[in-house]
PDB file of C-alpha atoms in Angstrom:
ATOM      1  CA  UNK J  23     -19.497  32.978  32.550  1.00 70.00           C
ATOM      2  CA  UNK J  24     -16.343  34.120  30.565  1.00 73.00           C
ATOM      3  CA  UNK J  25     -13.986  32.268  29.081  1.00 71.00           C
ATOM      4  CA  UNK J  26     -10.626  33.904  27.736  1.00 72.00           C
ATOM      5  CA  UNK J  27      -7.488  32.264  26.319  1.00 71.00           C
ATOM      6  CA  UNK J  28      -4.712  34.744  25.104  1.00 66.00           C
ATOM      7  CA  UNK J  29      -2.037  32.299  24.601  1.00 66.00           C
ATOM      8  CA  UNK J  30      -3.247  29.062  23.419  1.00 78.00           C
ATOM      9  CA  UNK J  31      -0.765  26.445  22.540  1.00 88.00           C
ATOM     10  CA  UNK J  32      -2.935  24.287  20.636  1.00 92.00           C
ATOM     11  CA  UNK J  33      -5.174  24.255  17.581  1.00 94.00           C
ATOM     12  CA  UNK J  34      -9.284  23.942  18.579  1.00 95.00           C
ATOM     13  CA  UNK J  35     -12.642  23.261  17.316  1.00 96.00           C
ATOM     14  CA  UNK J  36     -15.570  24.464  19.293  1.00 96.00           C
ATOM     15  CA  UNK J  37     -19.198  23.531  18.658  1.00 97.00           C
ATOM     16  CA  UNK J  38     -22.145  24.987  20.330  1.00 97.00           C
ATOM     17  CA  UNK J  39     -24.542  22.227  21.457  1.00 97.00           C
ATOM     18  CA  UNK J  40     -27.076  24.348  23.130  1.00 96.00           C
ATOM     19  CA  UNK J  41     -27.836  27.909  24.806  1.00 96.00           C
ATOM     20  CA  UNK J  42     -26.350  31.441  23.706  1.00 96.00           C
ATOM     21  CA  UNK J  43     -23.086  33.258  24.077  1.00 96.00           C
ATOM     22  CA  UNK J  44     -20.984  36.064  22.297  1.00 96.00           C
ATOM     23  CA  UNK J  45     -17.501  35.211  20.903  1.00 95.00           C
ATOM     24  CA  UNK J  46     -14.736  37.848  20.330  1.00 94.00           C
ATOM     25  CA  UNK J  47     -12.056  36.700  17.979  1.00 93.00           C
ATOM     26  CA  UNK J  48      -9.723  38.607  15.521  1.00 89.00           C
ATOM     27  CA  UNK J  49     -11.100  42.107  16.697  1.00 90.00           C
ATOM     28  CA  UNK J  50     -14.687  41.039  15.700  1.00 94.00           C
ATOM     29  CA  UNK J  51     -17.651  39.735  17.544  1.00 96.00           C
ATOM     30  CA  UNK J  52     -19.688  36.881  16.710  1.00 96.00           C
ATOM     31  CA  UNK J  53     -23.224  35.501  18.236  1.00 96.00           C
ATOM     32  CA  UNK J  54     -23.248  31.824  19.507  1.00 96.00           C
ATOM     33  CA  UNK J  55     -26.332  29.525  19.282  1.00 96.00           C
ATOM     34  CA  UNK J  56     -26.761  26.021  18.854  1.00 96.00           C
ATOM     35  CA  UNK J  57     -25.062  24.711  15.625  1.00 96.00           C
ATOM     36  CA  UNK J  58     -22.371  27.456  15.861  1.00 96.00           C
ATOM     37  CA  UNK J  59     -18.704  26.440  15.483  1.00 97.00           C
ATOM     38  CA  UNK J  60     -15.357  27.848  15.266  1.00 96.00           C
ATOM     39  CA  UNK J  61     -11.468  26.788  14.644  1.00 96.00           C
ATOM     40  CA  UNK J  62      -8.817  28.702  16.411  1.00 95.00           C
ATOM     41  CA  UNK J  63      -5.262  28.386  15.650  1.00 94.00           C
ATOM     42  CA  UNK J  64      -2.158  27.938  18.100  1.00 92.00           C
ATOM     43  CA  UNK J  65      -1.796  31.446  19.649  1.00 90.00           C
ATOM     44  CA  UNK J  66      -4.959  32.997  18.275  1.00 91.00           C
ATOM     45  CA  UNK J  67      -6.388  34.660  21.022  1.00 89.00           C
ATOM     46  CA  UNK J  68     -10.146  34.409  21.803  1.00 90.00           C
ATOM     47  CA  UNK J  69     -12.913  34.879  24.397  1.00 92.00           C
ATOM     48  CA  UNK J  70     -16.511  33.740  24.311  1.00 91.00           C
ATOM     49  CA  UNK J  71     -19.274  34.784  26.904  1.00 93.00           C
ATOM     50  CA  UNK J  72     -22.060  32.592  28.208  1.00 95.00           C
ATOM     51  CA  UNK J  73     -25.052  34.597  28.009  1.00 95.00           C
ATOM     52  CA  UNK J  74     -27.810  31.650  28.469  1.00 95.00           C
ATOM     53  CA  UNK J  75     -27.089  28.265  29.232  1.00 94.00           C
ATOM     54  CA  UNK J  76     -24.346  27.696  26.885  1.00 95.00           C
ATOM     55  CA  UNK J  77     -23.030  24.161  26.193  1.00 96.00           C
ATOM     56  CA  UNK J  78     -20.049  23.151  23.977  1.00 95.00           C
ATOM     57  CA  UNK J  79     -18.074  20.390  22.806  1.00 96.00           C
ATOM     58  CA  UNK J  80     -14.552  20.372  21.602  1.00 94.00           C
ATOM     59  CA  UNK J  81     -11.542  18.776  20.156  1.00 95.00           C
ATOM     60  CA  UNK J  82      -8.160  20.085  20.304  1.00 93.00           C
ATOM     61  CA  UNK J  83      -4.747  19.282  18.535  1.00 91.00           C
ATOM     62  CA  UNK J  84      -1.021  20.072  19.297  1.00 86.00           C
ATOM     63  CA  UNK J  85       1.710  19.541  16.768  1.00 80.00           C
ATOM     64  CA  UNK J  86       2.795  20.004  13.071  1.00 81.00           C
ATOM     65  CA  UNK J  87      -0.013  18.246  11.635  1.00 81.00           C
ATOM     66  CA  UNK J  88      -2.385  20.667  11.228  1.00 88.00           C
ATOM     67  CA  UNK J  89      -0.359  23.814   9.650  1.00 89.00           C
ATOM     68  CA  UNK J  90      -0.404  21.619   6.169  1.00 86.00           C
ATOM     69  CA  UNK J  91      -3.980  21.440   6.349  1.00 88.00           C
ATOM     70  CA  UNK J  92      -4.263  25.140   6.719  1.00 91.00           C
ATOM     71  CA  UNK J  93      -1.953  25.848   3.930  1.00 89.00           C
ATOM     72  CA  UNK J  94      -4.189  23.625   1.639  1.00 87.00           C
ATOM     73  CA  UNK J  95      -7.409  24.951   2.415  1.00 89.00           C
ATOM     74  CA  UNK J  96      -6.325  28.576   2.565  1.00 89.00           C
ATOM     75  CA  UNK J  97      -7.404  29.100   6.133  1.00 88.00           C
ATOM     76  CA  UNK J  98      -6.160  31.622   8.559  1.00 90.00           C
ATOM     77  CA  UNK J  99      -5.867  31.458  12.442  1.00 93.00           C
ATOM     78  CA  UNK J 100      -9.691  31.511  12.748  1.00 95.00           C
ATOM     79  CA  UNK J 101     -12.829  30.094  11.037  1.00 95.00           C
ATOM     80  CA  UNK J 102     -16.266  30.458  12.077  1.00 96.00           C
ATOM     81  CA  UNK J 103     -19.293  28.621  11.024  1.00 96.00           C
ATOM     82  CA  UNK J 104     -22.787  29.744  11.517  1.00 93.00           C
ATOM     83  CA  UNK J 105     -24.522  26.604  11.119  1.00 94.00           C
ATOM     84  CA  UNK J 106     -23.029  22.896  11.108  1.00 95.00           C
ATOM     85  CA  UNK J 107     -24.010  19.174  11.205  1.00 94.00           C
ATOM     86  CA  UNK J 108     -23.850  18.812  15.015  1.00 95.00           C
ATOM     87  CA  UNK J 109     -24.801  15.086  14.759  1.00 94.00           C
ATOM     88  CA  UNK J 110     -22.090  14.409  12.164  1.00 92.00           C
ATOM     89  CA  UNK J 111     -19.327  16.199  14.386  1.00 95.00           C
ATOM     90  CA  UNK J 112     -20.637  14.744  17.554  1.00 95.00           C
ATOM     91  CA  UNK J 113     -20.625  11.260  16.180  1.00 93.00           C
ATOM     92  CA  UNK J 114     -16.854  11.747  14.990  1.00 92.00           C
ATOM     93  CA  UNK J 115     -15.896  13.307  18.686  1.00 95.00           C
ATOM     94  CA  UNK J 116     -17.637  10.077  20.317  1.00 94.00           C
ATOM     95  CA  UNK J 117     -15.614   7.889  18.277  1.00 90.00           C
ATOM     96  CA  UNK J 118     -12.237   9.291  19.059  1.00 92.00           C
ATOM     97  CA  UNK J 119     -13.692   9.223  23.055  1.00 94.00           C
ATOM     98  CA  UNK J 120     -14.184   5.850  22.745  1.00 92.00           C
ATOM     99  CA  UNK J 121     -10.824   4.727  21.085  1.00 88.00           C
ATOM    100  CA  UNK J 122      -9.046   6.784  23.669  1.00 89.00           C
ATOM    101  CA  UNK J 123     -10.807   5.106  26.460  1.00 92.00           C
ATOM    102  CA  UNK J 124     -11.368   1.479  25.100  1.00 90.00           C
ATOM    103  CA  UNK J 125      -7.990   1.003  23.107  1.00 83.00           C
ATOM    104  CA  UNK J 126      -5.871   3.608  23.568  1.00 79.00           C
ATOM    105  CA  UNK J 127      -4.314   2.973  19.909  1.00 75.00           C
ATOM    106  CA  UNK J 128      -2.153   6.172  19.188  1.00 77.00           C
ATOM    107  CA  UNK J 129      -1.910   5.365  15.482  1.00 74.00           C
ATOM    108  CA  UNK J 130      -6.006   5.194  15.439  1.00 78.00           C
ATOM    109  CA  UNK J 131      -6.307   8.395  17.456  1.00 83.00           C
ATOM    110  CA  UNK J 132      -4.161  10.373  15.220  1.00 84.00           C
ATOM    111  CA  UNK J 133      -6.035   9.306  12.379  1.00 83.00           C
ATOM    112  CA  UNK J 134      -9.571   9.754  13.896  1.00 86.00           C
ATOM    113  CA  UNK J 135      -8.375  13.600  14.909  1.00 89.00           C
ATOM    114  CA  UNK J 136      -6.670  14.171  11.424  1.00 88.00           C
ATOM    115  CA  UNK J 137      -9.694  13.372   9.583  1.00 88.00           C
ATOM    116  CA  UNK J 138     -11.926  15.049  11.990  1.00 93.00           C
ATOM    117  CA  UNK J 139     -10.002  18.739  11.179  1.00 93.00           C
ATOM    118  CA  UNK J 140     -10.000  17.570   7.380  1.00 91.00           C
ATOM    119  CA  UNK J 141     -13.513  16.942   7.506  1.00 90.00           C
ATOM    120  CA  UNK J 142     -14.588  20.505   9.140  1.00 94.00           C
ATOM    121  CA  UNK J 143     -12.020  22.490   6.953  1.00 93.00           C
ATOM    122  CA  UNK J 144     -13.655  20.625   3.773  1.00 91.00           C
ATOM    123  CA  UNK J 145     -17.120  21.339   4.705  1.00 92.00           C
ATOM    124  CA  UNK J 146     -16.493  24.945   5.518  1.00 92.00           C
ATOM    125  CA  UNK J 147     -14.205  26.042   2.666  1.00 90.00           C
ATOM    126  CA  UNK J 148     -15.595  23.619  -0.067  1.00 84.00           C
ATOM    127  CA  UNK J 149     -12.202  22.728  -1.218  1.00 80.00           C
ATOM    128  CA  UNK J 150     -11.778  18.944  -1.329  1.00 79.00           C
ATOM    129  CA  UNK J 151      -8.488  17.023  -1.070  1.00 83.00           C
ATOM    130  CA  UNK J 152      -7.975  13.646  -2.307  1.00 90.00           C
ATOM    131  CA  UNK J 153      -7.555  10.462  -0.464  1.00 90.00           C
ATOM    132  CA  UNK J 154      -4.038  10.103  -1.528  1.00 93.00           C
ATOM    133  CA  UNK J 155      -3.076  13.669  -0.479  1.00 90.00           C
ATOM    134  CA  UNK J 156      -4.643  13.506   2.645  1.00 88.00           C
ATOM    135  CA  UNK J 157      -2.680  10.190   3.114  1.00 92.00           C
ATOM    136  CA  UNK J 158       0.250  11.845   2.417  1.00 92.00           C
ATOM    137  CA  UNK J 159      -0.107  15.018   4.617  1.00 86.00           C
ATOM    138  CA  UNK J 160      -0.900  12.353   7.677  1.00 89.00           C
ATOM    139  CA  UNK J 161       1.902  10.212   7.005  1.00 92.00           C
ATOM    140  CA  UNK J 162       4.471  13.021   6.866  1.00 87.00           C
ATOM    141  CA  UNK J 163       3.887  13.815  10.413  1.00 82.00           C
ATOM    142  CA  UNK J 164       3.043  10.295  11.719  1.00 87.00           C
ATOM    143  CA  UNK J 165       5.573   8.095   9.800  1.00 92.00           C
ATOM    144  CA  UNK J 166       7.044   6.975  13.104  1.00 91.00           C
ATOM    145  CA  UNK J 167       3.983   5.307  14.473  1.00 89.00           C
ATOM    146  CA  UNK J 168       3.120   1.962  14.026  1.00 88.00           C
ATOM    147  CA  UNK J 169       0.087   2.222  11.196  1.00 88.00           C
ATOM    148  CA  UNK J 170      -1.925   0.142   9.001  1.00 92.00           C
ATOM    149  CA  UNK J 171      -3.679   0.399   5.888  1.00 94.00           C
ATOM    150  CA  UNK J 172      -7.142  -0.153   7.630  1.00 92.00           C
ATOM    151  CA  UNK J 173      -6.184   2.668   9.795  1.00 90.00           C
ATOM    152  CA  UNK J 174      -5.192   4.705   6.833  1.00 93.00           C
ATOM    153  CA  UNK J 175      -8.424   3.876   4.746  1.00 92.00           C
ATOM    154  CA  UNK J 176     -10.445   4.718   7.719  1.00 87.00           C
ATOM    155  CA  UNK J 177      -9.019   7.955   7.647  1.00 84.00           C
ATOM    156  CA  UNK J 178     -10.541   8.836   4.136  1.00 85.00           C
ATOM    157  CA  UNK J 179     -13.591   6.693   4.899  1.00 86.00           C
ATOM    158  CA  UNK J 180     -12.890   4.286   1.576  1.00 92.00           C
ATOM    159  CA  UNK J 181     -11.669   0.825   1.364  1.00 95.00           C
ATOM    160  CA  UNK J 182      -8.208  -0.329   1.437  1.00 95.00           C
ATOM    161  CA  UNK J 183      -8.306  -1.321  -2.164  1.00 96.00           C
ATOM    162  CA  UNK J 184      -9.234   2.095  -3.405  1.00 96.00           C
ATOM    163  CA  UNK J 185      -6.714   3.865  -1.102  1.00 96.00           C
ATOM    164  CA  UNK J 186      -3.830   1.768  -2.400  1.00 96.00           C
ATOM    165  CA  UNK J 187      -5.164   2.357  -5.799  1.00 96.00           C
ATOM    166  CA  UNK J 188      -5.479   6.047  -5.677  1.00 96.00           C
ATOM    167  CA  UNK J 189      -2.039   6.235  -3.863  1.00 96.00           C
ATOM    168  CA  UNK J 190      -0.055   4.572  -6.282  1.00 96.00           C
ATOM    169  CA  UNK J 191      -1.889   6.242  -9.157  1.00 95.00           C
ATOM    170  CA  UNK J 192      -1.136   9.724  -7.508  1.00 95.00           C
ATOM    171  CA  UNK J 193       2.522   8.975  -6.147  1.00 95.00           C
ATOM    172  CA  UNK J 194       3.927   6.350  -8.369  1.00 96.00           C
ATOM    173  CA  UNK J 195       4.765   4.166  -5.269  1.00 95.00           C
ATOM    174  CA  UNK J 196       2.952   2.130  -2.556  1.00 97.00           C
ATOM    175  CA  UNK J 197       1.778   3.520   0.721  1.00 96.00           C
ATOM    176  CA  UNK J 198       4.219   1.212   2.431  1.00 96.00           C
ATOM    177  CA  UNK J 199       7.022   2.400  -0.089  1.00 96.00           C
ATOM    178  CA  UNK J 200       6.214   5.888   0.913  1.00 95.00           C
ATOM    179  CA  UNK J 201       6.472   5.582   4.340  1.00 96.00           C
ATOM    180  CA  UNK J 202       9.940   3.650   4.087  1.00 96.00           C
ATOM    181  CA  UNK J 203      11.249   6.759   2.133  1.00 95.00           C
ATOM    182  CA  UNK J 204      10.277   8.921   5.070  1.00 94.00           C
ATOM    183  CA  UNK J 205      11.512   7.097   7.802  1.00 95.00           C
ATOM    184  CA  UNK J 206      14.806   6.126   5.946  1.00 95.00           C
ATOM    185  CA  UNK J 207      15.371   9.925   5.089  1.00 93.00           C
ATOM    186  CA  UNK J 208      14.487  10.787   8.659  1.00 92.00           C
ATOM    187  CA  UNK J 209      16.797   8.177  10.214  1.00 93.00           C
ATOM    188  CA  UNK J 210      19.713   9.700   7.821  1.00 92.00           C
ATOM    189  CA  UNK J 211      18.927  13.016   9.156  1.00 91.00           C
ATOM    190  CA  UNK J 212      18.927  11.645  12.773  1.00 90.00           C
ATOM    191  CA  UNK J 213      22.499  10.051  12.393  1.00 91.00           C
ATOM    192  CA  UNK J 214      23.902  13.445  11.244  1.00 88.00           C
ATOM    193  CA  UNK J 215      22.719  14.985  14.528  1.00 85.00           C
ATOM    194  CA  UNK J 216      25.571  13.446  16.606  1.00 83.00           C
ATOM    195  CA  UNK J 217      28.771  11.176  16.004  1.00 86.00           C
ATOM    196  CA  UNK J 218      27.368   9.312  19.033  1.00 88.00           C
ATOM    197  CA  UNK J 219      24.114   8.632  17.882  1.00 88.00           C
ATOM    198  CA  UNK J 220      23.655   4.854  17.531  1.00 92.00           C
ATOM    199  CA  UNK J 221      22.063   3.008  14.548  1.00 94.00           C
ATOM    200  CA  UNK J 222      19.672   1.150  16.732  1.00 94.00           C
ATOM    201  CA  UNK J 223      18.368   4.624  18.163  1.00 92.00           C
ATOM    202  CA  UNK J 224      18.156   5.892  14.559  1.00 93.00           C
ATOM    203  CA  UNK J 225      15.965   2.902  13.690  1.00 94.00           C
ATOM    204  CA  UNK J 226      13.489   2.925  16.747  1.00 93.00           C
ATOM    205  CA  UNK J 227      13.356   6.816  16.374  1.00 90.00           C
ATOM    206  CA  UNK J 228      11.130   6.555  12.964  1.00 92.00           C
ATOM    207  CA  UNK J 229       9.319   3.511  13.510  1.00 92.00           C
ATOM    208  CA  UNK J 230      11.731   0.561  12.923  1.00 94.00           C
ATOM    209  CA  UNK J 231      11.323  -2.266  15.160  1.00 92.00           C
ATOM    210  CA  UNK J 232      13.572  -4.638  13.400  1.00 95.00           C
ATOM    211  CA  UNK J 233      17.080  -3.165  13.504  1.00 95.00           C
ATOM    212  CA  UNK J 234      18.533  -5.654  10.715  1.00 96.00           C
ATOM    213  CA  UNK J 235      15.831  -5.232   8.352  1.00 96.00           C
ATOM    214  CA  UNK J 236      16.427  -1.104   8.786  1.00 96.00           C
ATOM    215  CA  UNK J 237      20.121  -1.687   8.011  1.00 96.00           C
ATOM    216  CA  UNK J 238      19.477  -3.658   4.747  1.00 96.00           C
ATOM    217  CA  UNK J 239      16.848  -1.176   3.527  1.00 96.00           C
ATOM    218  CA  UNK J 240      19.002   1.747   4.403  1.00 96.00           C
ATOM    219  CA  UNK J 241      22.033   0.292   2.647  1.00 96.00           C
ATOM    220  CA  UNK J 242      19.822  -0.438  -0.389  1.00 95.00           C
ATOM    221  CA  UNK J 243      18.262   3.340  -0.512  1.00 94.00           C
ATOM    222  CA  UNK J 244      21.762   5.211   0.269  1.00 94.00           C
ATOM    223  CA  UNK J 245      24.283   2.631  -0.784  1.00 95.00           C
ATOM    224  CA  UNK J 246      26.140   2.679   2.503  1.00 93.00           C
ATOM    225  CA  UNK J 247      25.152   1.488   6.063  1.00 94.00           C
ATOM    226  CA  UNK J 248      24.143   3.660   8.598  1.00 94.00           C
ATOM    227  CA  UNK J 249      27.372   3.735  10.133  1.00 92.00           C
ATOM    228  CA  UNK J 250      29.327   4.404   7.192  1.00 93.00           C
ATOM    229  CA  UNK J 251      27.015   7.205   6.205  1.00 90.00           C
ATOM    230  CA  UNK J 252      27.638   8.460   9.621  1.00 90.00           C
ATOM    231  CA  UNK J 253      31.426   8.117   9.717  1.00 89.00           C
ATOM    232  CA  UNK J 254      31.409  10.052   6.240  1.00 88.00           C
ATOM    233  CA  UNK J 255      29.582  12.673   7.326  1.00 83.00           C
ATOM    234  CA  UNK J 256      31.585  13.631  10.597  1.00 84.00           C
ATOM    235  CA  UNK J 257      35.013  12.650   8.685  1.00 71.00           C
TER     236      UNK J 257
END
């Protein structure tokens, strides 16, 4: 059986659980057998052929969260691994599946999937990323979600206290101060998109549930209320 994808609009990690096959990607051919794994980026054409009972497991991702990781780990559109720890990665995939079917917590799902990709790139490139940096990358793409310190700590496999300590040491601010900065900066840009954009819409779009708190925090950071800032922008 032949599997071809010439225009995928997602990022994918695929693991060979059993059987044999052949992979064609980026002008090269790779033999597939138990323990092999490969990553393909969005828009990277690939084809693999089942030559003998090929069984696979995979995890796909969309959006802008993966490109910063590719840049950090100096990865291109394709990465092939001859032998990986299948037990470790299957455990990670099963955690994501359980979360999806049992709880459907969007923030936790994003954290688990993100951590999964980070683990794979770290294992294959040998380029570590600190817990604080990993958290900041994740927050820059997920700041609008409802996140907890427990979720962010699980992203790194460390305790909440260690995460808070390392983050403060690296960025000279707390995790929640960092999230607040990202949200308010996004809200200001949102209000500049249209004269008709409402303060409530700006607050909700970046993760605030309390509009009054949003307005107070906004004025404290930028010196003016959201509506004043918007009025100045449009004259």
